Coordinates of C-alpha atoms in Angstrom, one line a residue:
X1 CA -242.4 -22.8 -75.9
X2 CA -241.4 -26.5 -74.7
X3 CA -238.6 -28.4 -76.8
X4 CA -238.7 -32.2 -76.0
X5 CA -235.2 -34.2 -75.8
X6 CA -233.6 -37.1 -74.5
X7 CA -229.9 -38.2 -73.9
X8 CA -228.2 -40.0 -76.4
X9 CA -225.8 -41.8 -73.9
X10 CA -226.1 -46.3 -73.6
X11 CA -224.8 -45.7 -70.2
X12 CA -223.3 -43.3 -67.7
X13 CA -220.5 -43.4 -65.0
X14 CA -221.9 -43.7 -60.9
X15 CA -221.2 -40.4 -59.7
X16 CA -220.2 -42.2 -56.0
X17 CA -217.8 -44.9 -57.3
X18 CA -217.2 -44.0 -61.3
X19 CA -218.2 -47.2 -62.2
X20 CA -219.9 -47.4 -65.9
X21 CA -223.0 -48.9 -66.2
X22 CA -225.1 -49.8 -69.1
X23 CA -228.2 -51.5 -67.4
X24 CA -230.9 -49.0 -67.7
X25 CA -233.3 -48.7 -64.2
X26 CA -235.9 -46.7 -66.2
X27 CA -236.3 -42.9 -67.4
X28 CA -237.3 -39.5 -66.0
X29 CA -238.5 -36.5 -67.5
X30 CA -235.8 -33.5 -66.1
X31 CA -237.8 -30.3 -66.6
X32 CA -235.3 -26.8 -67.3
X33 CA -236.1 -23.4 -67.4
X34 CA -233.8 -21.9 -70.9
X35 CA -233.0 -18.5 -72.6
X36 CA -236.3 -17.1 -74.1
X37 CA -236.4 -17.5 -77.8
X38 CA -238.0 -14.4 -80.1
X39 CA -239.5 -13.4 -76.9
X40 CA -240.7 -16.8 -75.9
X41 CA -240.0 -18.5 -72.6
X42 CA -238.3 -21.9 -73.0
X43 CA -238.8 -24.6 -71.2
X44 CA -237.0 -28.2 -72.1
X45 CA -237.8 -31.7 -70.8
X46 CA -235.5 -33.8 -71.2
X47 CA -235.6 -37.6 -71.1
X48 CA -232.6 -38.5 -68.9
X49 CA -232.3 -42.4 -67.9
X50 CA -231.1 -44.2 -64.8
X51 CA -229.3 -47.0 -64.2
X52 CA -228.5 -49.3 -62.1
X53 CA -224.4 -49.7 -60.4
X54 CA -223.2 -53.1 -61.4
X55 CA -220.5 -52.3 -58.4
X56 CA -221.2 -54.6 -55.8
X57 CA -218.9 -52.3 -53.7
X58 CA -221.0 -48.6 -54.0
X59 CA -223.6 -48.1 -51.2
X60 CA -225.5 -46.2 -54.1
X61 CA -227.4 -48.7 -56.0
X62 CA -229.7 -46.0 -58.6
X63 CA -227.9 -42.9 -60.0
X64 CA -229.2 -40.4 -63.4
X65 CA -227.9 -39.8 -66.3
X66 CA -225.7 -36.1 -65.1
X67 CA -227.0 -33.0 -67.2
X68 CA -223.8 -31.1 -65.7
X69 CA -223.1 -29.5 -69.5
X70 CA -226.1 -27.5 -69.1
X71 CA -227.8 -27.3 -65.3
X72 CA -226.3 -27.7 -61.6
X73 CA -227.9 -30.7 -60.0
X74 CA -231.1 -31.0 -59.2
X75 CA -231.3 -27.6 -60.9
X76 CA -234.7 -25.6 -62.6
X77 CA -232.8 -23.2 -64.5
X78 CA -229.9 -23.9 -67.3
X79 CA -226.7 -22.1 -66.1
X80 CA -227.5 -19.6 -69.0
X81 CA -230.5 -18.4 -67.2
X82 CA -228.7 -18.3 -63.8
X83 CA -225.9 -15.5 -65.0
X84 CA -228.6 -13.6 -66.9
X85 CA -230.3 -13.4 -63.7
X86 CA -227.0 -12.6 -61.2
X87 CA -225.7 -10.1 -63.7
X88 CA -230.0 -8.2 -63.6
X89 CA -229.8 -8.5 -60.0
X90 CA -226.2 -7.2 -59.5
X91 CA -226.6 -4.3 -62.0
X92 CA -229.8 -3.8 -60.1
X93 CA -228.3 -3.5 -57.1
X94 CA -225.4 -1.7 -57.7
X95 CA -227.7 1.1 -59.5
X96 CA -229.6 1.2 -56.1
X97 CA -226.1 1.8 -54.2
X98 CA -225.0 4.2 -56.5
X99 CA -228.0 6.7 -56.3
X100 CA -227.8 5.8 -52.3
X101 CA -224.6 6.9 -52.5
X102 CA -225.6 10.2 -54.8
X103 CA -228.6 10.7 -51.4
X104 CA -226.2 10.6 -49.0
X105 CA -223.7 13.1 -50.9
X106 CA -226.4 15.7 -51.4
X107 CA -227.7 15.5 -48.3
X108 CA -224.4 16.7 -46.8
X109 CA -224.0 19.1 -48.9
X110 CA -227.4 20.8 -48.1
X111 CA -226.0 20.5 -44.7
X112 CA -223.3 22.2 -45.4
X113 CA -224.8 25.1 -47.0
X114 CA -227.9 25.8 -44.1

């Protein structure tokens, strides 16, 4: 499933200097991996604009629209998506040390016993 969105914002702050601009560069379509829904993979893309820095000043002339609220930068997957998967893998992983663990106990005791 693919929900389309775009920001609401008339401007956003540089992320270099914290200047606030309003003078839109153009748009770009931000593409994010979400929670399933009902079973359903979803994926949003997102209209995010960018604009130009009115501060003579910043060495960075471009900058986006920030999606921080929802992904890291320059990030695929919303941060919802990123726990699910760290708390799969961890409990994944700590189920593989724990019968490792469980191994190396019975092996020492059939050690013990021969």
């Amino acid at each position: 499933m693919t929900v389309f969105l775009h920001t609401a914002g008339k401007g956003a702050s540089c992320p270099y200097c914290g200047h606030f601009s309003h003078r839109l560069h153009s748009y770009y379509s931000r593409h994010i991996q979400d929670l399933e829904v009902y079973g359903h993979t979803l994926e949003l893309v997102i209209k995010v604009g960018k604009y130009y820095c009115e501060n003579v000043s910043c060495p960075r002339k471009i900058f986006c629209e920030p999606l921080s609220f929802l992904a890291r930068r320059y990030g695929r997957r919303s941060y919802l998506v990123e726990e699910r998967i760290r708390s799969i893998s961890l409990e994944l992983t700590s189920r593989k040390a724990g019968k490792t663990h469980e191994l190396k106990r019975f092996n020492k005791v059939v050690y013990q016993i021969s």
